[in-house]
PDB file of C-alpha atoms in Angstrom:
ATOM      1  CA  UNK A   1      -0.030   0.091  -0.002  1.00  0.00           C
ATOM      2  CA  UNK A   2       1.220   3.232  -0.491  1.00  0.00           C
ATOM      3  CA  UNK A   3       4.139   4.325   1.485  1.00  0.00           C
ATOM      4  CA  UNK A   4       3.484   6.448   4.731  1.00  0.00           C
ATOM      5  CA  UNK A   5       7.156   8.148   5.071  1.00  0.00           C
ATOM      6  CA  UNK A   6       5.603  10.875   2.510  1.00  0.00           C
ATOM      7  CA  UNK A   7       1.943  12.385   2.760  1.00  0.00           C
ATOM      8  CA  UNK A   8      -0.190  11.308   0.495  1.00  0.00           C
ATOM      9  CA  UNK A   9      -1.145  14.931  -0.771  1.00  0.00           C
ATOM     10  CA  UNK A  10       2.954  15.264  -1.787  1.00  0.00           C
ATOM     11  CA  UNK A  11       2.622  12.076  -3.762  1.00  0.00           C
ATOM     12  CA  UNK A  12      -0.454  13.474  -5.761  1.00  0.00           C
ATOM     13  CA  UNK A  13       0.956  16.112  -6.160  1.00  0.00           C
ATOM     14  CA  UNK A  14       3.956  14.407  -8.079  1.00  0.00           C
ATOM     15  CA  UNK A  15       1.631  12.271  -9.791  1.00  0.00           C
ATOM     16  CA  UNK A  16       0.230  15.025 -10.787  1.00  0.00           C
ATOM     17  CA  UNK A  17       3.783  16.884 -12.411  1.00  0.00           C
ATOM     18  CA  UNK A  18       4.771  13.381 -13.606  1.00  0.00           C
ATOM     19  CA  UNK A  19       1.178  12.479 -15.782  1.00  0.00           C
ATOM     20  CA  UNK A  20       1.709  16.320 -16.707  1.00  0.00           C
ATOM     21  CA  UNK A  21       4.792  16.145 -18.303  1.00  0.00           C
ATOM     22  CA  UNK A  22       4.256  12.604 -19.849  1.00  0.00           C
ATOM     23  CA  UNK A  23       0.509  13.233 -21.066  1.00  0.00           C
ATOM     24  CA  UNK A  24      -0.056  17.000 -22.168  1.00  0.00           C
ATOM     25  CA  UNK A  25       1.871  18.897 -25.215  1.00  0.00           C
ATOM     26  CA  UNK A  26       1.604  22.155 -24.168  1.00  0.00           C
ATOM     27  CA  UNK A  27       3.103  22.063 -20.592  1.00  0.00           C
ATOM     28  CA  UNK A  28       2.341  24.385 -17.782  1.00  0.00           C
ATOM     29  CA  UNK A  29       5.174  22.542 -15.888  1.00  0.00           C
ATOM     30  CA  UNK A  30       7.715  20.108 -17.449  1.00  0.00           C
ATOM     31  CA  UNK A  31       8.878  18.001 -14.060  1.00  0.00           C
ATOM     32  CA  UNK A  32      10.161  15.231 -16.179  1.00  0.00           C
ATOM     33  CA  UNK A  33      11.831  13.237 -13.816  1.00  0.00           C
ATOM     34  CA  UNK A  34       8.665  13.460 -11.671  1.00  0.00           C
ATOM     35  CA  UNK A  35       8.225  10.035 -12.734  1.00  0.00           C
ATOM     36  CA  UNK A  36      11.082   8.411 -12.831  1.00  0.00           C
ATOM     37  CA  UNK A  37      11.935   9.357  -9.059  1.00  0.00           C
ATOM     38  CA  UNK A  38       8.259   8.261  -8.128  1.00  0.00           C
ATOM     39  CA  UNK A  39       9.092   5.014  -9.758  1.00  0.00           C
ATOM     40  CA  UNK A  40       6.122   3.067 -11.631  1.00  0.00           C
ATOM     41  CA  UNK A  41       5.136   1.230  -8.273  1.00  0.00           C
ATOM     42  CA  UNK A  42       4.316   4.177  -6.720  1.00  0.00           C
ATOM     43  CA  UNK A  43       3.263   6.184  -9.937  1.00  0.00           C
ATOM     44  CA  UNK A  44       0.494   3.534 -10.353  1.00  0.00           C
ATOM     45  CA  UNK A  45      -0.614   3.036  -6.797  1.00  0.00           C
ATOM     46  CA  UNK A  46      -1.535   7.206  -6.658  1.00  0.00           C
ATOM     47  CA  UNK A  47      -3.390   6.398 -10.196  1.00  0.00           C
ATOM     48  CA  UNK A  48      -5.389   3.829  -8.933  1.00  0.00           C
ATOM     49  CA  UNK A  49      -6.306   6.467  -5.476  1.00  0.00           C
ATOM     50  CA  UNK A  50      -7.514   8.528  -7.972  1.00  0.00           C
ATOM     51  CA  UNK A  51     -10.013   6.303  -9.995  1.00  0.00           C
ATOM     52  CA  UNK A  52     -10.760   4.560  -6.898  1.00  0.00           C
ATOM     53  CA  UNK A  53     -12.503   8.464  -5.165  1.00  0.00           C
ATOM     54  CA  UNK A  54      -9.239   8.181  -2.829  1.00  0.00           C
ATOM     55  CA  UNK A  55     -10.464   4.904  -0.971  1.00  0.00           C
ATOM     56  CA  UNK A  56      -7.406   3.241  -0.269  1.00  0.00           C
ATOM     57  CA  UNK A  57      -9.196   0.492   0.474  1.00  0.00           C
ATOM     58  CA  UNK A  58      -9.722  -0.749  -3.164  1.00  0.00           C
ATOM     59  CA  UNK A  59      -5.997  -0.708  -3.957  1.00  0.00           C
ATOM     60  CA  UNK A  60      -5.122  -4.249  -6.085  1.00  0.00           C
ATOM     61  CA  UNK A  61      -1.607  -4.801  -7.114  1.00  0.00           C
ATOM     62  CA  UNK A  62      -3.292  -6.853 -10.465  1.00  0.00           C
ATOM     63  CA  UNK A  63      -5.337  -3.906 -11.016  1.00  0.00           C
ATOM     64  CA  UNK A  64      -3.882  -1.401 -14.083  1.00  0.00           C
ATOM     65  CA  UNK A  65      -5.696   2.103 -14.071  1.00  0.00           C
ATOM     66  CA  UNK A  66      -6.675   4.302 -16.550  1.00  0.00           C
ATOM     67  CA  UNK A  67      -4.652   7.180 -17.559  1.00  0.00           C
ATOM     68  CA  UNK A  68      -7.506   8.380 -19.773  1.00  0.00           C
ATOM     69  CA  UNK A  69     -10.260   7.821 -17.246  1.00  0.00           C
ATOM     70  CA  UNK A  70      -8.334   9.869 -14.621  1.00  0.00           C
ATOM     71  CA  UNK A  71      -7.716  12.747 -16.836  1.00  0.00           C
ATOM     72  CA  UNK A  72     -10.531  15.199 -16.208  1.00  0.00           C
ATOM     73  CA  UNK A  73     -10.616  14.431 -12.298  1.00  0.00           C
ATOM     74  CA  UNK A  74      -6.881  15.173 -12.027  1.00  0.00           C
ATOM     75  CA  UNK A  75      -6.801  18.507 -14.562  1.00  0.00           C
ATOM     76  CA  UNK A  76      -9.688  19.464 -12.317  1.00  0.00           C
ATOM     77  CA  UNK A  77      -9.162  18.596  -8.832  1.00  0.00           C
ATOM     78  CA  UNK A  78      -5.370  18.194  -8.841  1.00  0.00           C
ATOM     79  CA  UNK A  79      -2.930  19.296 -11.014  1.00  0.00           C
ATOM     80  CA  UNK A  80      -3.660  23.061 -11.548  1.00  0.00           C
ATOM     81  CA  UNK A  81      -2.201  23.980  -8.001  1.00  0.00           C
ATOM     82  CA  UNK A  82       1.043  22.062  -8.271  1.00  0.00           C
ATOM     83  CA  UNK A  83       2.215  22.626 -12.067  1.00  0.00           C
ATOM     84  CA  UNK A  84       1.609  26.613 -11.802  1.00  0.00           C
ATOM     85  CA  UNK A  85       3.216  26.793  -8.129  1.00  0.00           C
ATOM     86  CA  UNK A  86       6.054  24.929  -9.615  1.00  0.00           C
ATOM     87  CA  UNK A  87       6.264  27.087 -12.765  1.00  0.00           C
ATOM     88  CA  UNK A  88       5.670  30.340 -10.725  1.00  0.00           C
ATOM     89  CA  UNK A  89       8.428  29.587  -8.073  1.00  0.00           C
ATOM     90  CA  UNK A  90      11.214  28.262 -10.492  1.00  0.00           C
ATOM     91  CA  UNK A  91      10.637  31.395 -13.075  1.00  0.00           C
ATOM     92  CA  UNK A  92      11.392  34.019 -10.058  1.00  0.00           C
ATOM     93  CA  UNK A  93      14.179  31.597  -9.102  1.00  0.00           C
ATOM     94  CA  UNK A  94      15.671  32.280 -12.031  1.00  0.00           C
ATOM     95  CA  UNK A  95      15.271  35.890 -12.512  1.00  0.00           C
ATOM     96  CA  UNK A  96      16.410  36.059  -9.040  1.00  0.00           C
ATOM     97  CA  UNK A  97      19.598  34.152  -9.704  1.00  0.00           C
ATOM     98  CA  UNK A  98      19.967  36.339 -13.224  1.00  0.00           C
ATOM     99  CA  UNK A  99      19.740  39.754 -11.324  1.00  0.00           C
ATOM    100  CA  UNK A 100      22.712  38.538  -8.554  1.00  0.00           C
ATOM    101  CA  UNK A 101      24.648  36.254 -10.247  1.00  0.00           C
ATOM    102  CA  UNK A 102      24.130  33.195  -7.304  1.00  0.00           C
ATOM    103  CA  UNK A 103      21.955  32.452  -4.736  1.00  0.00           C
ATOM    104  CA  UNK A 104      21.124  30.018  -2.267  1.00  0.00           C
ATOM    105  CA  UNK A 105      17.979  28.114  -3.198  1.00  0.00           C
ATOM    106  CA  UNK A 106      16.078  26.787   0.192  1.00  0.00           C
ATOM    107  CA  UNK A 107      13.457  24.817  -0.035  1.00  0.00           C
ATOM    108  CA  UNK A 108      11.216  23.874   2.739  1.00  0.00           C
ATOM    109  CA  UNK A 109       9.758  20.563   2.883  1.00  0.00           C
ATOM    110  CA  UNK A 110      11.444  19.313  -0.770  1.00  0.00           C
ATOM    111  CA  UNK A 111       9.075  16.202  -0.456  1.00  0.00           C
ATOM    112  CA  UNK A 112       9.810  14.900  -3.979  1.00  0.00           C
ATOM    113  CA  UNK A 113      11.287  18.000  -5.669  1.00  0.00           C
ATOM    114  CA  UNK A 114      13.096  17.381  -8.799  1.00  0.00           C
ATOM    115  CA  UNK A 115      15.092  20.545  -9.161  1.00  0.00           C
ATOM    116  CA  UNK A 116      17.947  19.330  -7.948  1.00  0.00           C
ATOM    117  CA  UNK A 117      18.713  17.306 -10.809  1.00  0.00           C
ATOM    118  CA  UNK A 118      16.811  19.317 -13.548  1.00  0.00           C
ATOM    119  CA  UNK A 119      18.327  22.533 -12.794  1.00  0.00           C
ATOM    120  CA  UNK A 120      21.919  22.749 -14.920  1.00  0.00           C
ATOM    121  CA  UNK A 121      23.213  26.359 -13.048  1.00  0.00           C
ATOM    122  CA  UNK A 122      25.982  25.335 -10.593  1.00  0.00           C
ATOM    123  CA  UNK A 123      25.638  28.881  -9.239  1.00  0.00           C
ATOM    124  CA  UNK A 124      22.623  27.576  -7.041  1.00  0.00           C
ATOM    125  CA  UNK A 125      23.164  25.834  -4.444  1.00  0.00           C
ATOM    126  CA  UNK A 126      20.020  23.889  -3.749  1.00  0.00           C
ATOM    127  CA  UNK A 127      19.435  23.175   0.090  1.00  0.00           C
ATOM    128  CA  UNK A 128      16.310  20.677   0.946  1.00  0.00           C
ATOM    129  CA  UNK A 129      15.641  21.009   4.061  1.00  0.00           C
ATOM    130  CA  UNK A 130      12.596  17.953   4.932  1.00  0.00           C
ATOM    131  CA  UNK A 131      11.722  15.536   7.897  1.00  0.00           C
ATOM    132  CA  UNK A 132      14.777  13.485   8.589  1.00  0.00           C
ATOM    133  CA  UNK A 133      12.204  10.400   7.609  1.00  0.00           C
ATOM    134  CA  UNK A 134      11.130  11.809   4.451  1.00  0.00           C
ATOM    135  CA  UNK A 135      14.073  12.680   3.164  1.00  0.00           C
ATOM    136  CA  UNK A 136      15.509   9.127   3.846  1.00  0.00           C
ATOM    137  CA  UNK A 137      12.842   7.952   1.988  1.00  0.00           C
ATOM    138  CA  UNK A 138      13.916  10.111  -0.807  1.00  0.00           C
ATOM    139  CA  UNK A 139      17.813   9.562  -0.602  1.00  0.00           C
ATOM    140  CA  UNK A 140      17.141   5.707  -0.583  1.00  0.00           C
ATOM    141  CA  UNK A 141      14.986   6.272  -3.894  1.00  0.00           C
ATOM    142  CA  UNK A 142      17.812   8.468  -5.718  1.00  0.00           C
ATOM    143  CA  UNK A 143      20.667   5.845  -4.557  1.00  0.00           C
ATOM    144  CA  UNK A 144      18.375   2.820  -6.091  1.00  0.00           C
ATOM    145  CA  UNK A 145      18.189   4.976  -9.580  1.00  0.00           C
ATOM    146  CA  UNK A 146      21.466   5.654  -9.562  1.00  0.00           C
ATOM    147  CA  UNK A 147      21.407   9.222  -9.906  1.00  0.00           C
ATOM    148  CA  UNK A 148      24.758  11.357  -8.972  1.00  0.00           C
ATOM    149  CA  UNK A 149      23.992  13.687  -6.686  1.00  0.00           C
ATOM    150  CA  UNK A 150      25.198  17.364  -7.978  1.00  0.00           C
ATOM    151  CA  UNK A 151      28.371  18.432  -5.413  1.00  0.00           C
ATOM    152  CA  UNK A 152      25.676  21.905  -4.963  1.00  0.00           C
ATOM    153  CA  UNK A 153      23.129  20.397  -3.521  1.00  0.00           C
ATOM    154  CA  UNK A 154      22.741  19.598   0.424  1.00  0.00           C
ATOM    155  CA  UNK A 155      20.536  17.767   2.013  1.00  0.00           C
ATOM    156  CA  UNK A 156      19.396  19.289   5.443  1.00  0.00           C
ATOM    157  CA  UNK A 157      17.244  16.889   8.175  1.00  0.00           C
ATOM    158  CA  UNK A 158      15.120  18.970  10.537  1.00  0.00           C
ATOM    159  CA  UNK A 159      12.857  17.803  12.846  1.00  0.00           C
ATOM    160  CA  UNK A 160      10.924  20.967  14.025  1.00  0.00           C
ATOM    161  CA  UNK A 161      10.264  19.602  17.146  1.00  0.00           C
ATOM    162  CA  UNK A 162      13.870  19.374  18.583  1.00  0.00           C
ATOM    163  CA  UNK A 163      15.742  20.570  15.690  1.00  0.00           C
ATOM    164  CA  UNK A 164      17.293  24.639  14.814  1.00  0.00           C
ATOM    165  CA  UNK A 165      16.755  25.189  11.204  1.00  0.00           C
ATOM    166  CA  UNK A 166      19.582  27.949  11.242  1.00  0.00           C
ATOM    167  CA  UNK A 167      21.573  25.797  13.208  1.00  0.00           C
ATOM    168  CA  UNK A 168      21.559  22.487  10.580  1.00  0.00           C
ATOM    169  CA  UNK A 169      21.446  24.928   7.850  1.00  0.00           C
ATOM    170  CA  UNK A 170      24.456  26.130   9.010  1.00  0.00           C
ATOM    171  CA  UNK A 171      26.287  22.863   8.882  1.00  0.00           C
ATOM    172  CA  UNK A 172      25.124  22.437   5.764  1.00  0.00           C
ATOM    173  CA  UNK A 173      26.823  24.913   4.696  1.00  0.00           C
ATOM    174  CA  UNK A 174      24.566  27.561   3.883  1.00  0.00           C
ATOM    175  CA  UNK A 175      25.822  31.216   4.381  1.00  0.00           C
ATOM    176  CA  UNK A 176      23.366  33.909   6.097  1.00  0.00           C
ATOM    177  CA  UNK A 177      24.763  37.076   4.227  1.00  0.00           C
ATOM    178  CA  UNK A 178      24.554  35.130   0.809  1.00  0.00           C
ATOM    179  CA  UNK A 179      21.486  36.328  -1.449  1.00  0.00           C
ATOM    180  CA  UNK A 180      19.052  33.237  -0.527  1.00  0.00           C
ATOM    181  CA  UNK A 181      15.535  32.671  -2.372  1.00  0.00           C
ATOM    182  CA  UNK A 182      13.223  30.374   0.096  1.00  0.00           C
ATOM    183  CA  UNK A 183      10.573  28.426  -1.414  1.00  0.00           C
ATOM    184  CA  UNK A 184       7.823  27.125   0.792  1.00  0.00           C
ATOM    185  CA  UNK A 185       5.400  25.278  -1.421  1.00  0.00           C
ATOM    186  CA  UNK A 186       2.305  23.353  -0.543  1.00  0.00           C
ATOM    187  CA  UNK A 187       2.636  23.770   3.115  1.00  0.00           C
ATOM    188  CA  UNK A 188       0.177  26.807   4.523  1.00  0.00           C
ATOM    189  CA  UNK A 189      -2.802  24.604   3.436  1.00  0.00           C
ATOM    190  CA  UNK A 190      -1.930  22.987   6.674  1.00  0.00           C
ATOM    191  CA  UNK A 191      -1.368  25.216   9.058  1.00  0.00           C
ATOM    192  CA  UNK A 192      -2.756  28.091  10.735  1.00  0.00           C
ATOM    193  CA  UNK A 193      -1.099  31.457  10.107  1.00  0.00           C
ATOM    194  CA  UNK A 194       0.660  31.836  13.842  1.00  0.00           C
ATOM    195  CA  UNK A 195       2.284  28.690  12.879  1.00  0.00           C
ATOM    196  CA  UNK A 196       3.184  29.716   9.795  1.00  0.00           C
ATOM    197  CA  UNK A 197       4.867  32.801  10.778  1.00  0.00           C
ATOM    198  CA  UNK A 198       7.509  31.049  12.936  1.00  0.00           C
ATOM    199  CA  UNK A 199       8.687  29.656   9.900  1.00  0.00           C
ATOM    200  CA  UNK A 200       8.350  32.966   8.861  1.00  0.00           C
ATOM    201  CA  UNK A 201      10.095  33.666  11.545  1.00  0.00           C
ATOM    202  CA  UNK A 202      12.984  31.303  11.134  1.00  0.00           C
ATOM    203  CA  UNK A 203      13.530  32.115   7.465  1.00  0.00           C
ATOM    204  CA  UNK A 204      13.927  36.070   8.307  1.00  0.00           C
ATOM    205  CA  UNK A 205      16.646  35.564  11.119  1.00  0.00           C
ATOM    206  CA  UNK A 206      19.234  33.773   8.438  1.00  0.00           C
ATOM    207  CA  UNK A 207      18.411  35.480   5.441  1.00  0.00           C
ATOM    208  CA  UNK A 208      20.412  38.827   3.977  1.00  0.00           C
ATOM    209  CA  UNK A 209      18.707  41.530   2.961  1.00  0.00           C
ATOM    210  CA  UNK A 210      16.500  41.261  -0.385  1.00  0.00           C
ATOM    211  CA  UNK A 211      16.412  37.608  -0.415  1.00  0.00           C
ATOM    212  CA  UNK A 212      13.284  36.586  -1.224  1.00  0.00           C
ATOM    213  CA  UNK A 213      10.470  34.204  -0.801  1.00  0.00           C
ATOM    214  CA  UNK A 214       7.508  32.374  -2.565  1.00  0.00           C
ATOM    215  CA  UNK A 215       4.840  30.536  -1.782  1.00  0.00           C
ATOM    216  CA  UNK A 216       1.303  29.556  -1.810  1.00  0.00           C
ATOM    217  CA  UNK A 217      -1.782  30.086  -0.150  1.00  0.00           C
ATOM    218  CA  UNK A 218      -5.542  29.623   0.649  1.00  0.00           C
ATOM    219  CA  UNK A 219      -7.561  32.519   0.817  1.00  0.00           C
ATOM    220  CA  UNK A 220     -10.222  33.463   3.695  1.00  0.00           C
ATOM    221  CA  UNK A 221     -12.926  32.189   1.168  1.00  0.00           C
ATOM    222  CA  UNK A 222     -12.054  28.662   1.411  1.00  0.00           C
ATOM    223  CA  UNK A 223     -14.535  27.313   4.072  1.00  0.00           C
ATOM    224  CA  UNK A 224     -17.511  30.481   3.660  1.00  0.00           C
ATOM    225  CA  UNK A 225     -20.540  29.043   2.450  1.00  0.00           C
ATOM    226  CA  UNK A 226     -20.685  29.840  -1.309  1.00  0.00           C
ATOM    227  CA  UNK A 227     -17.144  28.186  -1.809  1.00  0.00           C
ATOM    228  CA  UNK A 228     -16.293  27.015  -5.326  1.00  0.00           C
ATOM    229  CA  UNK A 229     -17.472  23.130  -5.515  1.00  0.00           C
ATOM    230  CA  UNK A 230     -13.982  22.106  -6.083  1.00  0.00           C
ATOM    231  CA  UNK A 231     -12.388  23.897  -3.760  1.00  0.00           C
ATOM    232  CA  UNK A 232     -14.666  22.434  -1.158  1.00  0.00           C
ATOM    233  CA  UNK A 233     -14.419  18.788  -2.896  1.00  0.00           C
ATOM    234  CA  UNK A 234     -10.500  19.527  -2.667  1.00  0.00           C
ATOM    235  CA  UNK A 235     -10.372  19.850   0.722  1.00  0.00           C
ATOM    236  CA  UNK A 236     -12.879  16.441   1.289  1.00  0.00           C
ATOM    237  CA  UNK A 237     -10.566  14.609  -0.661  1.00  0.00           C
ATOM    238  CA  UNK A 238      -7.246  15.642   1.193  1.00  0.00           C
ATOM    239  CA  UNK A 239      -9.438  15.018   5.227  1.00  0.00           C
ATOM    240  CA  UNK A 240     -10.073  11.208   3.675  1.00  0.00           C
ATOM    241  CA  UNK A 241      -6.197  11.301   3.393  1.00  0.00           C
ATOM    242  CA  UNK A 242      -5.525  12.056   6.846  1.00  0.00           C
ATOM    243  CA  UNK A 243      -4.355  15.510   6.170  1.00  0.00           C
ATOM    244  CA  UNK A 244      -7.051  18.488   7.435  1.00  0.00           C
ATOM    245  CA  UNK A 245      -6.735  22.018   5.334  1.00  0.00           C
ATOM    246  CA  UNK A 246      -6.671  24.955   7.661  1.00  0.00           C
ATOM    247  CA  UNK A 247      -8.993  27.880   7.811  1.00  0.00           C
ATOM    248  CA  UNK A 248      -7.405  30.762   4.616  1.00  0.00           C
ATOM    249  CA  UNK A 249      -5.849  33.909   5.372  1.00  0.00           C
ATOM    250  CA  UNK A 250      -6.766  37.082   4.373  1.00  0.00           C
ATOM    251  CA  UNK A 251      -3.943  39.161   1.636  1.00  0.00           C
ATOM    252  CA  UNK A 252      -3.754  41.821   4.673  1.00  0.00           C
ATOM    253  CA  UNK A 253      -2.721  39.281   7.295  1.00  0.00           C
ATOM    254  CA  UNK A 254      -0.064  37.312   4.813  1.00  0.00           C
ATOM    255  CA  UNK A 255       1.048  41.036   4.277  1.00  0.00           C
ATOM    256  CA  UNK A 256       1.424  42.311   8.132  1.00  0.00           C
ATOM    257  CA  UNK A 257       3.115  38.889   9.070  1.00  0.00           C
ATOM    258  CA  UNK A 258       5.651  38.888   6.394  1.00  0.00           C
ATOM    259  CA  UNK A 259       6.361  42.957   7.771  1.00  0.00           C
ATOM    260  CA  UNK A 260       6.451  41.140  11.131  1.00  0.00           C
ATOM    261  CA  UNK A 261       9.727  39.562   9.991  1.00  0.00           C
ATOM    262  CA  UNK A 262      11.415  41.858   7.861  1.00  0.00           C
ATOM    263  CA  UNK A 263       9.584  40.789   4.496  1.00  0.00           C
ATOM    264  CA  UNK A 264       8.097  43.177   2.359  1.00  0.00           C
ATOM    265  CA  UNK A 265       4.901  41.865  -0.024  1.00  0.00           C
ATOM    266  CA  UNK A 266       6.515  42.356  -3.279  1.00  0.00           C
ATOM    267  CA  UNK A 267       4.082  40.569  -5.733  1.00  0.00           C
ATOM    268  CA  UNK A 268       0.527  38.905  -5.542  1.00  0.00           C
ATOM    269  CA  UNK A 269      -0.599  36.950  -8.088  1.00  0.00           C
ATOM    270  CA  UNK A 270      -4.272  36.908  -7.390  1.00  0.00           C
ATOM    271  CA  UNK A 271      -6.502  33.836  -8.630  1.00  0.00           C
ATOM    272  CA  UNK A 272      -7.213  35.620 -11.594  1.00  0.00           C
ATOM    273  CA  UNK A 273      -3.832  36.852 -12.388  1.00  0.00           C
ATOM    274  CA  UNK A 274      -2.971  33.182 -11.970  1.00  0.00           C
ATOM    275  CA  UNK A 275      -5.865  31.792 -14.519  1.00  0.00           C
ATOM    276  CA  UNK A 276      -4.306  34.653 -16.969  1.00  0.00           C
ATOM    277  CA  UNK A 277      -1.005  33.554 -16.229  1.00  0.00           C
ATOM    278  CA  UNK A 278      -1.258  29.731 -16.651  1.00  0.00           C
ATOM    279  CA  UNK A 279      -4.411  28.963 -18.191  1.00  0.00           C
ATOM    280  CA  UNK A 280      -5.974  30.940 -20.624  1.00  0.00           C
ATOM    281  CA  UNK A 281      -6.393  29.402 -23.635  1.00  0.00           C
ATOM    282  CA  UNK A 282      -6.025  25.430 -22.905  1.00  0.00           C
ATOM    283  CA  UNK A 283      -8.230  22.943 -23.785  1.00  0.00           C
ATOM    284  CA  UNK A 284      -7.296  20.032 -21.047  1.00  0.00           C
ATOM    285  CA  UNK A 285     -10.022  21.401 -18.611  1.00  0.00           C
ATOM    286  CA  UNK A 286      -7.047  23.021 -16.458  1.00  0.00           C
ATOM    287  CA  UNK A 287      -8.126  26.277 -14.354  1.00  0.00           C
ATOM    288  CA  UNK A 288      -6.764  28.369 -11.843  1.00  0.00           C
ATOM    289  CA  UNK A 289      -8.150  27.552  -7.670  1.00  0.00           C
ATOM    290  CA  UNK A 290     -10.509  30.214  -7.294  1.00  0.00           C
ATOM    291  CA  UNK A 291      -9.112  30.428  -3.750  1.00  0.00           C
ATOM    292  CA  UNK A 292      -5.205  29.975  -3.993  1.00  0.00           C
ATOM    293  CA  UNK A 293      -3.240  32.569  -3.997  1.00  0.00           C
ATOM    294  CA  UNK A 294       1.048  33.127  -5.264  1.00  0.00           C
ATOM    295  CA  UNK A 295       3.273  35.384  -3.200  1.00  0.00           C
ATOM    296  CA  UNK A 296       6.371  36.899  -3.311  1.00  0.00           C
ATOM    297  CA  UNK A 297       8.507  38.544  -0.703  1.00  0.00           C
ATOM    298  CA  UNK A 298      12.136  39.797   0.178  1.00  0.00           C
ATOM    299  CA  UNK A 299      13.957  40.911   2.871  1.00  0.00           C
ATOM    300  CA  UNK A 300      14.154  44.826   3.271  1.00  0.00           C
ATOM    301  CA  UNK A 301      12.430  48.017   4.676  1.00  0.00           C
ATOM    302  CA  UNK A 302       9.899  49.501   3.037  1.00  0.00           C
ATOM    303  CA  UNK A 303      11.570  52.837   4.474  1.00  0.00           C
ATOM    304  CA  UNK A 304      15.087  52.325   2.820  1.00  0.00           C
ATOM    305  CA  UNK A 305      14.511  49.906  -0.237  1.00  0.00           C
ATOM    306  CA  UNK A 306      12.176  49.785  -3.259  1.00  0.00           C
ATOM    307  CA  UNK A 307       8.985  49.160  -2.310  1.00  0.00           C
ATOM    308  CA  UNK A 308       6.360  47.559  -4.308  1.00  0.00           C
ATOM    309  CA  UNK A 309       3.287  45.630  -5.124  1.00  0.00           C
ATOM    310  CA  UNK A 310       1.984  44.291  -8.258  1.00  0.00           C
ATOM    311  CA  UNK A 311      -1.624  43.507  -7.394  1.00  0.00           C
TER     312      UNK A 311
END
């Protein structure tokens, strides 16, 4: 059955990236290594899970799921968020690195992210932060594939219940004075704002002036009575898999939380902007989620630095 060493929702996102790369011609984001890292067995398990409406008890080793039968459900409920947020994050990372010449890319909760092996820029030092069990599981897969870990890739195991992220990052070679780009993708859905702020505080304490942070978040319409059908359905799906979504955040709350920890809101991608940027003109049924926003924030001081907010 599906291994509990990585969250099932994280595996759903990996599956979405792999399926999109292998089956869609007009790609939002091409994670061409996602399938290899998952492996056929795990890919088939998640495919069955989707086809069987997320009922894990129906898993059957002898059953072959139909990629065509799950395509519509995958494109409506699962794929839009992980594909567009990955595209947004990596485009901003590329822009930041081009501007600064080099950077430290810190992926918080990296899961099955494959950037470390798709990246061809030696000026990007990659730091993958994850729970020790999750990271061990991923490294076992990498060894089984006989992939060579690049010299500029660093794995940082952090158990937030007992470890200090800053200490562990520094042990791995992270330099707090160097330009850094932090990504926290797919995390806020399961955290209250005060808990998420603890992460912002940690990052603010170890990032240099001008460093950037990217993340996605569900807004405060997420659990209102008139929320969109698929927003409600996605919440049901994650809940059935044991991963309960928390309430969403208001943009004003997010902006204030960032400022409390030394960050300025540099760019805000609303659902409408995400739709226009990644989904307009598509014929595969994918559309931006009605309640999901992307944020790019910059470490700085609004009184001593250029302050821009793109709505």
